[in-house]
Each structure stands twice: as C-alpha cells, then as structure tokens.
Amino acid sequence: MTATAAQLPTGRVAAIRGPVVDIDFADGVLPPVNDALLIAAPHGALVAEVQSHVDERSVRAVALQATEGLARGIAVTATGAPIAVPVGDAVLGRLLTPTGAIGDGGDALPADVPRRPVHRAPPPLDQQSAATHIFETGIKVIDLLAPLAQGGKAAMFGGAGVGKTVLVMELINAMAARYEGVSVFAGIGERSREGHELLTEMRHSGVIDKTVLVFGQMNEPPGARWRVGLTALTVAEHFRDEQKKNVLLLMDNVFRFVQAGSEVSGLLGRLPSRVGYQPTLASEVAALQERIASVHGASVTAIEAVYVPADDFTDPAVTAISAHLDSIVLLSRGMAAEGMYPAVDPLGSSSILLDPLVVGDDHYALAQKARETLAHYRELQDIISLLGIEELGQQDRLIVGRARRLQRFLTQPFVVTQAFTGQAGRSVSLADTLAGVRAILDGEADDWPESALYMVGDIAEARARAAAKP
C-alpha cells in the first residue's frame, strides 16, 4: 500500500552531478529503488527516480528533467510509488513526455484520468498467446522474406542514413489504412524536427485520433530517454488489458534507449562492460522487450527501429535486442548506394513466421527460391566485376538476369517519400507480391528491360511498362 502524505519520507538534496542527484533522508527512512521523488526546483517540481541506496541515510536518483538551478538543501518529497503516467482514451491524439506531462501545447488532461506506474511485470506465460497471424504491410520485400506477426516483435536494423525512420513511417502509414486498433509511438532520443514532422503529418492525415505519441527527445537528459519506452509500454498495456484493444507499438530508436541506459550507468559510477556498455545491458533490454506481449483477446505488435553503430551488426546492443525479436529486417548500405529502396538486405533479413505451417507451402517455396537466386547472384558478383557477365555460363547468366530483375521488383515507392520523389506511393497485397515473384523466377520477365521493374507496384504495372518501352 502507498504511504499517506504524513508518512512519506522527506529529504534534502546533498549533491548534484548533472542529471544524478544524491538526496539525504535524515530520519533514515529510504524510498525503494524505482520510486519517484519530487524535487522542489525553482522552475517547478522536478521528477527523479531512485536508482540506488548509497548508505543508510541517502539515495542516488536520476532526474528525468533538466537540473539547472538546483542547489544543495532543496527539499525532496518521496511519492511512495513509481512514476505514474496517464492512460486511456483521454491520451489518444496527444503527445506525452516520459513523466506523463502534456508535450503538445494543448489543454491539460482532466483530473480524473487514470494513471498507471511505468514499472510492472510482463504478463505471466500462461496468459500469453502465440503470434501466428501474418501482419500484411503492403511492402513487398518484407511481406515476402521477413513477414511480420500480429502480436509479435519486429525490428529494422541499419546504420545512419539507410532509411530506418522512413521505413517505420511508411509502416505507420500502411497500418493506419488497414489496422483496426490503437497506435502508440515512442520517440526515443529523436530529433525535435522529426517529432514535430510526425505530429504535423499525423494531424494532416487524420490518424492522430487513434494514436498516442510519447517523446523523450535527443536534447533531454538521459533519464528521460531511458524511461520513454516504459511510458509508451504502460499506455499500450492499458489499452490491451483494460480495453481489450489490439495495439501497434512503434519505437524509434531502441538503440537510443540502450545509449541512455549506458549514460545513466556511467553517471551512477558503475563499471562499464563490453565496448563500454552498461553491465546491466541484457536485463534492461529484457525488461523492455518482455513486456511487449499478447494476451488472449488482445495483442501488442511492436515495430522498432534500431540504429547499428558503425554498421557493426555484432555490437553488444544490437545482439541483445535481436535476441527478443520474431522478425529481423536488415537495412544494407550497399543496397541504398545502388538506389534499391527500401534498402532491405534480402539475405540478412529473417522471420520465424517464414515457415510452411504459417505462411503455406507456396509462399515458403517462393521465398526460398528467391533467396537462392539472389545468393547465387551475390556469389557471382566478384567474377562479373572482374571479367564481365559474358564470361559466365548460360545458366549463370540466366540466374543473374532474373536476380537483377527480382532485386528491382522488390523496390517500391513509398507514400511518405512522395513529396521528395514526385512518385506516388504503392501498397502491394501479398497475393500480388507472390504472383510477381513467381513470374520473374519462372522467366516471364527475362526479355523485359530491368528498368520496367524498378520502383513499381505489382507485376501488372511492370508488364505495362515493359510493353510501352520500344
């Protein structure tokens, strides 16, 4: 039970080191780890979270807001509970901060809005349901080679500038048209410009009424970036558990969550682990990812963007995150350099749903054949670059031609890039994607110019293009 106001311990600020604050409690009654504290800062109450007990009379806390203007001796009040954020229908269409405050400049929330703590355990295993339903995205390469699961976890991995955010934005756009449920977007360490663009675009497209935005931006203290994912999860869990609604949870960028945890760990004085990451890396990632689960009757489907530092896919943060996923979409700098957008690596991407028992024998066989064709082409690329395609045997030349056409067919224009490219976006059904891949692998497109298949929707559009070319 939560202590009454008279019983709540009060303390004084003893030391301030950036976002880390040491607080003395003279009576020796210390608030538990993860409890929220309210610091009476000159510019208003500042929220901090207890991270450790330093000794019998003091705790070390991390502030979730800027600590400028704080001084020793300022009064601190324990709340007797973790940070609690508003949930439910009242937050639909709103932008929240990690502490649950309104961040869109709009009206305050009603006083009777329910609040839930950001720290809670995942649903028990016997209450969780397996994710076996395909979540069609309309993006050909993903639906073919790395299908997403409704109620599953998928991530887009890629270095800087290869199109992670654009792909997540296109998925938001695609889901808004065909997805029945609520969307929760967590902007973890996002640029202020990206947050503003997302909010403006959602208002213009009319999907904001079914969406909750939670932002801890790049210019905010590490504590805010560290907790924004948990705030978004808490909002999503309420819709799943209390209202039995399906929830689409979008996170951009989960690497920033790990990065914020690493900053906090260093400020708390913990010894770093591999590559300078926090020693608690695996448990922190698990605490976030294991709460993304589906229960009987309602699901939380997570789509995450993950920055890969220096394009190193063996980075400890990347491997820790990928261990929890159902579908992995790798974005390749080489594909982006060739103009193959979305720059998805067809051989590096995978999904546990690409199984004959889930997608059917036809889809599985086509996906495997497509992979084999593209892998064979990749093996021959060195020979082609050194000696030319004329030096290959007839069968190899045939495979290379089909692989190049398949590569181009798996590109497509996006709705969210229409303003920059001038090309209308395309959404392609799974049946049309499979029909197009089958036609290319069976040789129907062998005589078509490769450009006829580049940045098209379905195979019918490519066929029309090929017929129009002299």
CSV table of C-alpha atoms in Angstrom, one decimal:
chain,number,residue,atom,x,y,z
A,1,MET,CA,0.0,0.0,0.0
A,2,THR,CA,1.1,3.6,-0.7
A,3,ALA,CA,2.0,5.5,2.4
A,4,THR,CA,-0.1,8.5,3.3
A,5,ALA,CA,1.2,12.0,2.8
A,6,ALA,CA,2.1,12.3,6.5
A,7,GLN,CA,4.2,9.1,6.4
A,8,LEU,CA,6.1,9.9,3.2
A,9,PRO,CA,9.8,10.5,3.9
A,10,THR,CA,11.2,13.9,3.0
A,11,GLY,CA,14.9,14.7,2.4
A,12,ARG,CA,17.3,17.3,1.1
A,13,VAL,CA,19.5,17.5,-2.0
A,14,ALA,CA,23.1,16.7,-0.9
A,15,ALA,CA,24.9,16.6,-4.2
A,16,ILE,CA,24.2,17.2,-7.9
A,17,ARG,CA,26.3,15.8,-10.8
A,18,GLY,CA,24.5,16.6,-14.0
A,19,PRO,CA,21.2,14.5,-14.0
A,20,VAL,CA,22.3,12.4,-11.0
A,21,VAL,CA,21.2,13.8,-7.6
A,22,ASP,CA,22.2,12.5,-4.1
A,23,ILE,CA,19.5,13.0,-1.5
A,24,ASP,CA,19.8,12.7,2.3
A,25,PHE,CA,16.9,11.5,4.4
A,26,ALA,CA,17.7,12.5,8.0
A,27,ASP,CA,15.2,10.1,9.6
A,28,GLY,CA,16.8,7.1,7.8
A,29,VAL,CA,13.5,6.0,6.0
A,30,LEU,CA,14.6,5.5,2.4
A,31,PRO,CA,12.3,5.2,-0.6
A,32,PRO,CA,12.6,2.0,-2.5
A,33,VAL,CA,14.5,1.7,-5.8
A,34,ASN,CA,12.5,2.9,-8.8
A,35,ASP,CA,10.2,5.1,-6.7
A,36,ALA,CA,9.6,8.6,-7.9
A,37,LEU,CA,10.8,11.7,-6.0
A,38,LEU,CA,9.6,15.3,-6.3
A,39,ILE,CA,12.3,17.9,-6.0
A,40,ALA,CA,11.1,21.4,-5.2
A,41,ALA,CA,13.2,23.1,-8.0
A,42,PRO,CA,12.9,26.9,-8.6
A,43,HIS,CA,11.2,26.4,-12.0
A,44,GLY,CA,8.6,23.8,-10.7
A,45,ALA,CA,8.6,20.3,-9.3
A,46,LEU,CA,11.3,18.1,-10.8
A,47,VAL,CA,10.7,14.4,-11.1
A,48,ALA,CA,13.6,12.0,-10.3
A,49,GLU,CA,13.7,8.2,-9.9
A,50,VAL,CA,15.6,6.4,-7.1
A,51,GLN,CA,18.4,4.2,-8.6
A,52,SER,CA,20.4,3.0,-5.5
A,53,HIS,CA,20.8,3.3,-1.8
A,54,VAL,CA,24.2,4.9,-1.1
A,55,ASP,CA,24.2,4.3,2.6
A,56,GLU,CA,21.7,4.1,5.5
A,57,ARG,CA,20.6,7.7,5.1
A,58,SER,CA,21.0,8.7,1.4
A,59,VAL,CA,19.8,7.6,-2.0
A,60,ARG,CA,21.1,8.3,-5.5
A,61,ALA,CA,18.5,9.3,-8.1
A,62,VAL,CA,18.3,10.2,-11.8
A,63,ALA,CA,16.4,13.3,-12.8
A,64,LEU,CA,14.0,13.0,-15.7
A,65,GLN,CA,14.1,16.7,-16.4
A,66,ALA,CA,16.9,19.3,-16.6
A,67,THR,CA,18.6,20.0,-13.2
A,68,GLU,CA,19.7,23.6,-14.0
A,69,GLY,CA,19.0,25.9,-11.0
A,70,LEU,CA,19.1,23.1,-8.4
A,71,ALA,CA,21.1,23.7,-5.2
A,72,ARG,CA,22.1,21.8,-2.2
A,73,GLY,CA,19.5,21.8,0.6
A,74,ILE,CA,16.4,21.9,-1.7
A,75,ALA,CA,13.5,19.9,-0.2
A,76,VAL,CA,12.7,16.5,-1.7
A,77,THR,CA,9.5,14.5,-1.2
A,78,ALA,CA,9.1,10.8,-1.8
A,79,THR,CA,5.9,9.9,-3.6
A,80,GLY,CA,5.7,6.3,-2.2
A,81,ALA,CA,5.2,4.9,-5.7
A,82,PRO,CA,6.9,4.6,-9.2
A,83,ILE,CA,6.3,7.3,-11.8
A,84,ALA,CA,2.7,7.1,-12.9
A,85,VAL,CA,1.5,8.2,-16.3
A,86,PRO,CA,-2.0,9.0,-17.7
A,87,VAL,CA,-3.6,6.2,-19.8
A,88,GLY,CA,-6.8,5.5,-21.6
A,89,ASP,CA,-8.9,7.3,-24.2
A,90,ALA,CA,-8.0,10.8,-22.8
A,91,VAL,CA,-4.4,10.5,-24.1
A,92,LEU,CA,-5.4,9.5,-27.7
A,93,GLY,CA,-4.3,12.2,-30.1
A,94,ARG,CA,-1.9,13.7,-27.5
A,95,LEU,CA,1.8,13.9,-27.2
A,96,LEU,CA,3.2,12.9,-23.7
A,97,THR,CA,6.6,13.4,-22.1
A,98,PRO,CA,8.2,10.4,-20.2
A,99,THR,CA,6.8,11.7,-16.9
A,100,GLY,CA,3.2,11.8,-18.3
A,101,ALA,CA,3.0,15.6,-18.8
A,102,ILE,CA,1.4,17.0,-22.0
A,103,GLY,CA,4.0,18.0,-24.6
A,104,ASP,CA,1.9,19.2,-27.5
A,105,GLY,CA,1.0,22.6,-26.0
A,106,GLY,CA,-2.7,21.7,-25.9
A,107,ASP,CA,-5.2,21.6,-23.0
A,108,ALA,CA,-4.4,19.8,-19.7
A,109,LEU,CA,-5.9,16.4,-19.2
A,110,PRO,CA,-8.9,16.0,-17.0
A,111,ALA,CA,-8.2,15.4,-13.3
A,112,ASP,CA,-9.9,12.1,-13.2
A,113,VAL,CA,-7.7,10.5,-15.9
A,114,PRO,CA,-6.5,7.0,-14.7
A,115,ARG,CA,-2.7,6.7,-14.1
A,116,ARG,CA,-0.6,3.6,-14.1
A,117,PRO,CA,3.0,3.0,-12.9
A,118,VAL,CA,5.7,2.7,-15.6
A,119,HIS,CA,7.3,-0.3,-13.8
A,120,ARG,CA,5.4,-3.6,-13.9
A,121,ALA,CA,6.0,-7.2,-14.7
A,122,PRO,CA,5.2,-8.8,-18.1
A,123,PRO,CA,2.0,-10.9,-18.3
A,124,PRO,CA,2.6,-14.5,-16.9
A,125,LEU,CA,3.5,-17.1,-19.5
A,126,ASP,CA,0.2,-19.0,-19.1
A,127,GLN,CA,-1.7,-15.8,-20.1
A,128,GLN,CA,0.3,-15.0,-23.2
A,129,SER,CA,-0.8,-16.1,-26.6
A,130,ALA,CA,1.5,-17.1,-29.5
A,131,ALA,CA,1.9,-14.8,-32.5
A,132,THR,CA,1.0,-16.8,-35.7
A,133,HIS,CA,-1.1,-14.4,-37.7
A,134,ILE,CA,0.6,-12.6,-40.6
A,135,PHE,CA,0.5,-8.8,-40.4
A,136,GLU,CA,0.4,-7.6,-44.1
A,137,THR,CA,2.3,-4.4,-44.6
A,138,GLY,CA,2.0,-3.8,-48.3
A,139,ILE,CA,5.8,-3.6,-48.6
A,140,LYS,CA,6.8,-6.4,-51.0
A,141,VAL,CA,10.3,-7.3,-49.7
A,142,ILE,CA,9.1,-7.5,-46.0
A,143,ASP,CA,5.9,-9.5,-46.8
A,144,LEU,CA,7.9,-12.0,-48.9
A,145,LEU,CA,11.1,-12.6,-46.9
A,146,ALA,CA,10.5,-11.3,-43.4
A,147,PRO,CA,6.8,-11.4,-42.7
A,148,LEU,CA,5.7,-9.6,-39.5
A,149,ALA,CA,3.5,-11.3,-36.9
A,150,GLN,CA,0.4,-9.7,-35.3
A,151,GLY,CA,1.3,-9.7,-31.7
A,152,GLY,CA,5.0,-10.2,-32.5
A,153,LYS,CA,8.1,-8.0,-32.3
A,154,ALA,CA,9.9,-6.9,-35.5
A,155,ALA,CA,12.9,-4.5,-35.9
A,156,MET,CA,14.5,-2.6,-38.7
A,157,PHE,CA,18.3,-2.7,-38.2
A,158,GLY,CA,20.6,-0.3,-40.0
A,159,GLY,CA,23.4,2.3,-39.8
A,160,ALA,CA,22.9,6.0,-40.2
A,161,GLY,CA,21.1,7.2,-43.3
A,162,VAL,CA,19.9,3.9,-44.8
A,163,GLY,CA,16.2,4.5,-44.3
A,164,LYS,CA,15.1,3.1,-40.9
A,165,THR,CA,12.8,6.1,-39.9
A,166,VAL,CA,11.4,6.3,-43.5
A,167,LEU,CA,10.5,2.6,-43.3
A,168,VAL,CA,8.9,2.9,-39.9
A,169,MET,CA,6.9,6.0,-41.1
A,170,GLU,CA,5.7,4.0,-44.1
A,171,LEU,CA,4.6,1.2,-41.8
A,172,ILE,CA,2.7,3.7,-39.7
A,173,ASN,CA,1.0,5.0,-42.9
A,174,ALA,CA,0.2,1.4,-44.1
A,175,MET,CA,-1.1,0.3,-40.8
A,176,ALA,CA,-3.4,3.4,-40.4
A,177,ALA,CA,-5.2,2.4,-43.6
A,178,ARG,CA,-5.8,-1.3,-42.7
A,179,TYR,CA,-5.2,-1.7,-39.0
A,180,GLU,CA,-8.1,-1.7,-36.5
A,181,GLY,CA,-6.8,-0.7,-33.1
A,182,VAL,CA,-4.7,1.9,-31.3
A,183,SER,CA,-1.2,3.0,-32.2
A,184,VAL,CA,1.4,4.2,-29.7
A,185,PHE,CA,4.6,5.8,-31.0
A,186,ALA,CA,7.7,6.1,-28.7
A,187,GLY,CA,10.2,8.6,-29.9
A,188,ILE,CA,13.4,7.6,-28.0
A,189,GLY,CA,16.2,10.1,-28.5
A,190,GLU,CA,14.5,11.5,-31.6
A,191,ARG,CA,15.5,14.8,-33.1
A,192,SER,CA,13.0,17.6,-32.3
A,193,ARG,CA,12.4,18.2,-36.0
A,194,GLU,CA,11.4,14.5,-36.5
A,195,GLY,CA,8.9,14.7,-33.6
A,196,HIS,CA,7.4,17.9,-35.0
A,197,GLU,CA,7.1,16.4,-38.5
A,198,LEU,CA,5.5,13.2,-37.2
A,199,LEU,CA,2.9,15.2,-35.1
A,200,THR,CA,2.1,17.5,-38.0
A,201,GLU,CA,1.8,14.7,-40.6
A,202,MET,CA,-0.4,12.6,-38.3
A,203,ARG,CA,-2.7,15.6,-37.8
A,204,HIS,CA,-3.0,16.2,-41.5
A,205,SER,CA,-3.6,12.5,-42.4
A,206,GLY,CA,-6.3,12.1,-39.7
A,207,VAL,CA,-4.7,9.1,-37.9
A,208,ILE,CA,-3.8,11.2,-34.8
A,209,ASP,CA,-7.2,10.4,-33.2
A,210,LYS,CA,-6.2,6.7,-32.8
A,211,THR,CA,-2.5,7.4,-31.9
A,212,VAL,CA,-0.6,8.3,-28.7
A,213,LEU,CA,2.8,9.9,-29.1
A,214,VAL,CA,5.4,9.7,-26.3
A,215,PHE,CA,8.6,11.6,-26.8
A,216,GLY,CA,11.9,11.7,-24.9
A,217,GLN,CA,14.0,13.8,-27.4
A,218,MET,CA,17.7,13.9,-28.1
A,219,ASN,CA,18.2,17.2,-26.2
A,220,GLU,CA,16.6,15.8,-23.0
A,221,PRO,CA,18.5,14.3,-20.0
A,222,PRO,CA,19.4,10.6,-20.3
A,223,GLY,CA,16.8,9.7,-17.6
A,224,ALA,CA,14.0,10.9,-19.9
A,225,ARG,CA,15.3,9.0,-22.9
A,226,TRP,CA,15.8,5.9,-20.7
A,227,ARG,CA,12.2,5.9,-19.5
A,228,VAL,CA,10.2,7.0,-22.6
A,229,GLY,CA,9.9,3.4,-23.8
A,230,LEU,CA,8.4,2.2,-20.5
A,231,THR,CA,5.9,5.1,-20.5
A,232,ALA,CA,4.8,4.1,-24.0
A,233,LEU,CA,4.5,0.5,-23.0
A,234,THR,CA,2.4,1.4,-20.0
A,235,VAL,CA,-0.1,3.3,-22.2
A,236,ALA,CA,-0.2,0.3,-24.7
A,237,GLU,CA,-0.7,-2.2,-21.8
A,238,HIS,CA,-3.7,-0.3,-20.6
A,239,PHE,CA,-5.4,-0.5,-24.0
A,240,ARG,CA,-4.5,-4.2,-24.2
A,241,ASP,CA,-5.5,-5.3,-20.7
A,242,GLU,CA,-8.4,-2.9,-19.7
A,243,GLN,CA,-10.0,-2.2,-23.1
A,244,LYS,CA,-9.0,-5.4,-24.9
A,245,LYS,CA,-7.9,-3.5,-28.0
A,246,ASN,CA,-5.1,-4.5,-30.4
A,247,VAL,CA,-2.2,-2.1,-30.1
A,248,LEU,CA,0.5,-1.2,-32.6
A,249,LEU,CA,3.6,-0.1,-30.7
A,250,LEU,CA,6.2,1.8,-32.8
A,251,MET,CA,9.6,2.6,-31.3
A,252,ASP,CA,12.2,4.8,-33.0
A,253,ASN,CA,15.0,4.3,-31.9
A,254,VAL,CA,15.6,1.4,-29.5
A,255,PHE,CA,19.4,1.9,-29.6
A,256,ARG,CA,18.9,5.3,-28.0
A,257,PHE,CA,17.3,3.5,-25.1
A,258,VAL,CA,20.4,1.4,-24.6
A,259,GLN,CA,22.6,4.5,-25.1
A,260,ALA,CA,20.6,6.5,-22.4
A,261,GLY,CA,21.0,3.5,-20.0
A,262,SER,CA,24.7,3.5,-20.7
A,263,GLU,CA,24.9,7.2,-19.9
A,264,VAL,CA,22.9,6.7,-16.7
A,265,SER,CA,25.1,3.7,-15.7
A,266,GLY,CA,28.3,5.8,-16.1
A,267,LEU,CA,26.9,8.7,-14.1
A,268,LEU,CA,25.9,6.3,-11.3
A,269,GLY,CA,29.5,5.1,-11.1
A,270,ARG,CA,29.0,1.6,-12.4
A,271,LEU,CA,31.9,-0.1,-14.1
A,272,PRO,CA,31.4,-0.5,-17.9
A,273,SER,CA,31.1,-3.8,-19.6
A,274,ARG,CA,31.9,-4.9,-23.1
A,275,VAL,CA,32.5,-2.0,-25.6
A,276,GLY,CA,31.7,0.5,-22.8
A,277,TYR,CA,28.1,-0.6,-22.4
A,278,GLN,CA,26.4,-0.8,-19.0
A,279,PRO,CA,26.8,-4.1,-17.1
A,280,THR,CA,23.0,-4.4,-16.9
A,281,LEU,CA,22.5,-4.2,-20.7
A,282,ALA,CA,20.9,-7.6,-21.1
A,283,SER,CA,18.5,-7.2,-18.2
A,284,GLU,CA,17.5,-3.6,-19.2
A,285,VAL,CA,16.7,-4.7,-22.8
A,286,ALA,CA,14.8,-7.7,-21.5
A,287,ALA,CA,12.7,-5.6,-19.0
A,288,LEU,CA,11.6,-3.5,-22.0
A,289,GLN,CA,11.1,-6.3,-24.6
A,290,GLU,CA,9.5,-8.9,-22.4
A,291,ARG,CA,6.6,-6.6,-21.6
A,292,ILE,CA,5.7,-6.4,-25.3
A,293,ALA,CA,3.4,-9.4,-25.3
A,294,SER,CA,0.0,-10.6,-26.4
A,295,VAL,CA,-2.7,-11.9,-24.1
A,296,HIS,CA,-5.8,-13.9,-25.1
A,297,GLY,CA,-8.1,-11.5,-26.9
A,298,ALA,CA,-5.7,-8.6,-27.5
A,299,SER,CA,-2.2,-8.1,-28.9
A,300,VAL,CA,0.6,-5.6,-28.8
A,301,THR,CA,2.5,-5.7,-32.1
A,302,ALA,CA,5.9,-3.9,-31.9
A,303,ILE,CA,7.8,-2.5,-34.8
A,304,GLU,CA,11.1,-1.0,-33.8
A,305,ALA,CA,13.9,0.9,-35.5
A,306,VAL,CA,17.4,0.0,-34.2
A,307,TYR,CA,20.5,2.1,-35.1
A,308,VAL,CA,23.5,0.0,-35.8
A,309,PRO,CA,26.7,1.9,-34.7
A,310,ALA,CA,29.4,1.9,-37.4
A,311,ASP,CA,27.3,-0.7,-39.3
A,312,ASP,CA,28.6,-3.3,-36.9
A,313,PHE,CA,25.9,-5.9,-36.5
A,314,THR,CA,27.9,-7.8,-33.8
A,315,ASP,CA,27.7,-4.8,-31.5
A,316,PRO,CA,26.5,-6.0,-28.0
A,317,ALA,CA,23.5,-3.6,-28.0
A,318,VAL,CA,22.3,-4.9,-31.4
A,319,THR,CA,22.7,-8.6,-30.5
A,320,ALA,CA,21.0,-8.0,-27.1
A,321,ILE,CA,17.9,-6.5,-28.9
A,322,SER,CA,17.8,-9.0,-31.7
A,323,ALA,CA,17.6,-12.0,-29.3
A,324,HIS,CA,14.0,-10.9,-28.4
A,325,LEU,CA,12.6,-10.5,-31.9
A,326,ASP,CA,10.3,-12.5,-34.2
A,327,SER,CA,11.2,-10.7,-37.4
A,328,ILE,CA,14.6,-9.0,-38.3
A,329,VAL,CA,14.8,-6.6,-41.2
A,330,LEU,CA,18.4,-5.7,-42.0
A,331,LEU,CA,19.0,-2.5,-44.0
A,332,SER,CA,22.0,-2.5,-46.2
A,333,ARG,CA,24.2,0.4,-47.0
A,334,GLY,CA,25.3,-1.3,-50.3
A,335,MET,CA,21.6,-1.6,-51.4
A,336,ALA,CA,21.0,2.0,-50.5
A,337,ALA,CA,24.1,3.1,-52.5
A,338,GLU,CA,22.6,1.2,-55.6
A,339,GLY,CA,19.3,3.1,-55.1
A,340,MET,CA,17.4,-0.1,-54.1
A,341,TYR,CA,14.8,1.4,-51.8
A,342,PRO,CA,13.7,0.1,-49.3
A,343,ALA,CA,17.3,-0.9,-48.8
A,344,VAL,CA,16.4,-4.3,-47.2
A,345,ASP,CA,19.0,-7.0,-47.4
A,346,PRO,CA,17.0,-10.0,-48.6
A,347,LEU,CA,19.6,-12.5,-47.4
A,348,GLY,CA,20.2,-11.0,-43.9
A,349,SER,CA,16.5,-10.4,-43.1
A,350,SER,CA,14.6,-13.3,-41.4
A,351,SER,CA,11.4,-14.1,-39.6
A,352,ILE,CA,10.3,-17.1,-37.5
A,353,LEU,CA,7.0,-16.9,-39.4
A,354,LEU,CA,8.6,-17.8,-42.7
A,355,ASP,CA,7.5,-21.4,-42.1
A,356,PRO,CA,5.3,-23.6,-44.3
A,357,LEU,CA,3.0,-24.2,-41.4
A,358,VAL,CA,2.4,-20.5,-41.0
A,359,VAL,CA,2.7,-18.9,-44.5
A,360,GLY,CA,1.8,-22.0,-46.5
A,361,ASP,CA,4.0,-24.2,-48.8
A,362,ASP,CA,3.6,-21.8,-51.9
A,363,HIS,CA,4.9,-18.7,-50.1
A,364,TYR,CA,7.7,-20.6,-48.3
A,365,ALA,CA,8.9,-22.2,-51.6
A,366,LEU,CA,8.9,-18.9,-53.4
A,367,ALA,CA,10.8,-17.1,-50.7
A,368,GLN,CA,13.4,-19.9,-50.6
A,369,LYS,CA,13.8,-19.9,-54.3
A,370,ALA,CA,14.1,-16.1,-54.3
A,371,ARG,CA,16.8,-16.2,-51.6
A,372,GLU,CA,18.7,-18.9,-53.5
A,373,THR,CA,18.6,-16.9,-56.8
A,374,LEU,CA,19.8,-13.7,-55.0
A,375,ALA,CA,22.5,-15.6,-53.1
A,376,HIS,CA,23.8,-17.1,-56.3
A,377,TYR,CA,24.0,-13.7,-57.9
A,378,ARG,CA,25.9,-12.3,-54.9
A,379,GLU,CA,28.4,-15.2,-55.2
A,380,LEU,CA,29.0,-14.3,-58.9
A,381,GLN,CA,29.3,-10.5,-58.4
A,382,ASP,CA,33.1,-10.6,-57.9
A,383,ILE,CA,33.5,-12.6,-61.2
A,384,ILE,CA,31.2,-10.2,-63.0
A,385,SER,CA,33.0,-7.1,-61.8
A,386,LEU,CA,36.4,-8.6,-62.8
A,387,LEU,CA,35.7,-10.4,-66.0
A,388,GLY,CA,32.2,-9.2,-67.1
A,389,ILE,CA,28.9,-11.1,-67.3
A,390,GLU,CA,29.9,-12.5,-70.8
A,391,GLU,CA,32.4,-14.9,-69.1
A,392,LEU,CA,29.6,-16.7,-67.2
A,393,GLY,CA,27.9,-19.8,-68.5
A,394,GLN,CA,24.4,-19.7,-70.0
A,395,GLN,CA,22.7,-21.0,-66.9
A,396,ASP,CA,24.5,-18.5,-64.6
A,397,ARG,CA,23.7,-15.6,-67.0
A,398,LEU,CA,20.0,-16.6,-66.8
A,399,ILE,CA,20.1,-16.7,-63.0
A,400,VAL,CA,21.9,-13.3,-62.8
A,401,GLY,CA,19.3,-11.7,-65.1
A,402,ARG,CA,16.4,-13.0,-63.0
A,403,ALA,CA,18.1,-12.0,-59.7
A,404,ARG,CA,18.7,-8.4,-61.0
A,405,ARG,CA,15.0,-8.2,-62.1
A,406,LEU,CA,13.9,-9.6,-58.8
A,407,GLN,CA,16.0,-7.1,-56.9
A,408,ARG,CA,14.4,-4.3,-58.8
A,409,PHE,CA,10.9,-5.7,-58.4
A,410,LEU,CA,11.4,-5.7,-54.6
A,411,THR,CA,11.8,-1.9,-54.6
A,412,GLN,CA,8.8,0.3,-54.4
A,413,PRO,CA,7.9,4.0,-54.0
A,414,PHE,CA,6.6,5.0,-50.5
A,415,VAL,CA,3.7,7.3,-49.7
A,416,VAL,CA,5.9,9.1,-47.1
A,417,THR,CA,8.6,9.9,-49.7
A,418,GLN,CA,6.1,11.2,-52.4
A,419,ALA,CA,6.9,14.8,-51.6
A,420,PHE,CA,10.6,14.3,-52.3
A,421,THR,CA,10.5,11.9,-55.2
A,422,GLY,CA,7.3,13.0,-57.0
A,423,GLN,CA,6.3,9.4,-57.4
A,424,ALA,CA,3.0,8.2,-55.9
A,425,GLY,CA,3.4,5.5,-53.2
A,426,ARG,CA,2.4,1.9,-53.8
A,427,SER,CA,1.0,-0.7,-51.5
A,428,VAL,CA,1.0,-4.2,-52.8
A,429,SER,CA,-1.0,-7.1,-51.5
A,430,LEU,CA,0.7,-10.4,-50.5
A,431,ALA,CA,-1.0,-12.3,-53.3
A,432,ASP,CA,0.2,-9.7,-55.9
A,433,THR,CA,3.8,-9.9,-54.5
A,434,LEU,CA,3.9,-13.7,-54.7
A,435,ALA,CA,2.4,-13.6,-58.3
A,436,GLY,CA,5.1,-11.1,-59.3
A,437,VAL,CA,8.0,-13.1,-57.8
A,438,ARG,CA,6.7,-16.3,-59.4
A,439,ALA,CA,6.5,-14.6,-62.8
A,440,ILE,CA,10.1,-13.4,-62.6
A,441,LEU,CA,11.5,-16.7,-61.3
A,442,ASP,CA,9.6,-18.6,-64.0
A,443,GLY,CA,11.2,-16.5,-66.7
A,444,GLU,CA,8.3,-14.4,-67.8
A,445,ALA,CA,10.3,-11.2,-67.4
A,446,ASP,CA,13.5,-12.4,-69.0
A,447,ASP,CA,13.1,-10.2,-72.0
A,448,TRP,CA,11.8,-7.1,-70.2
A,449,PRO,CA,14.2,-4.2,-69.6
A,450,GLU,CA,15.3,-4.1,-66.0
A,451,SER,CA,14.1,-0.5,-65.6
A,452,ALA,CA,10.5,-1.7,-66.2
A,453,LEU,CA,10.6,-3.5,-62.8
A,454,TYR,CA,12.3,-0.7,-60.8
A,455,MET,CA,10.1,1.3,-58.4
A,456,VAL,CA,6.8,-0.4,-59.4
A,457,GLY,CA,3.9,-1.8,-57.5
A,458,ASP,CA,2.6,-5.1,-58.8
A,459,ILE,CA,3.8,-7.2,-61.8
A,460,ALA,CA,0.9,-5.9,-63.9
A,461,GLU,CA,2.3,-2.4,-63.7
A,462,ALA,CA,5.8,-3.7,-64.7
A,463,ARG,CA,4.3,-5.6,-67.6
A,464,ALA,CA,2.6,-2.5,-68.9
A,465,ARG,CA,5.8,-0.5,-68.6
A,466,ALA,CA,7.7,-3.2,-70.5
A,467,ALA,CA,5.1,-3.2,-73.3
A,468,ALA,CA,5.3,0.6,-73.5
A,469,LYS,CA,9.1,0.6,-74.0
A,470,PRO,CA,10.4,0.2,-77.6
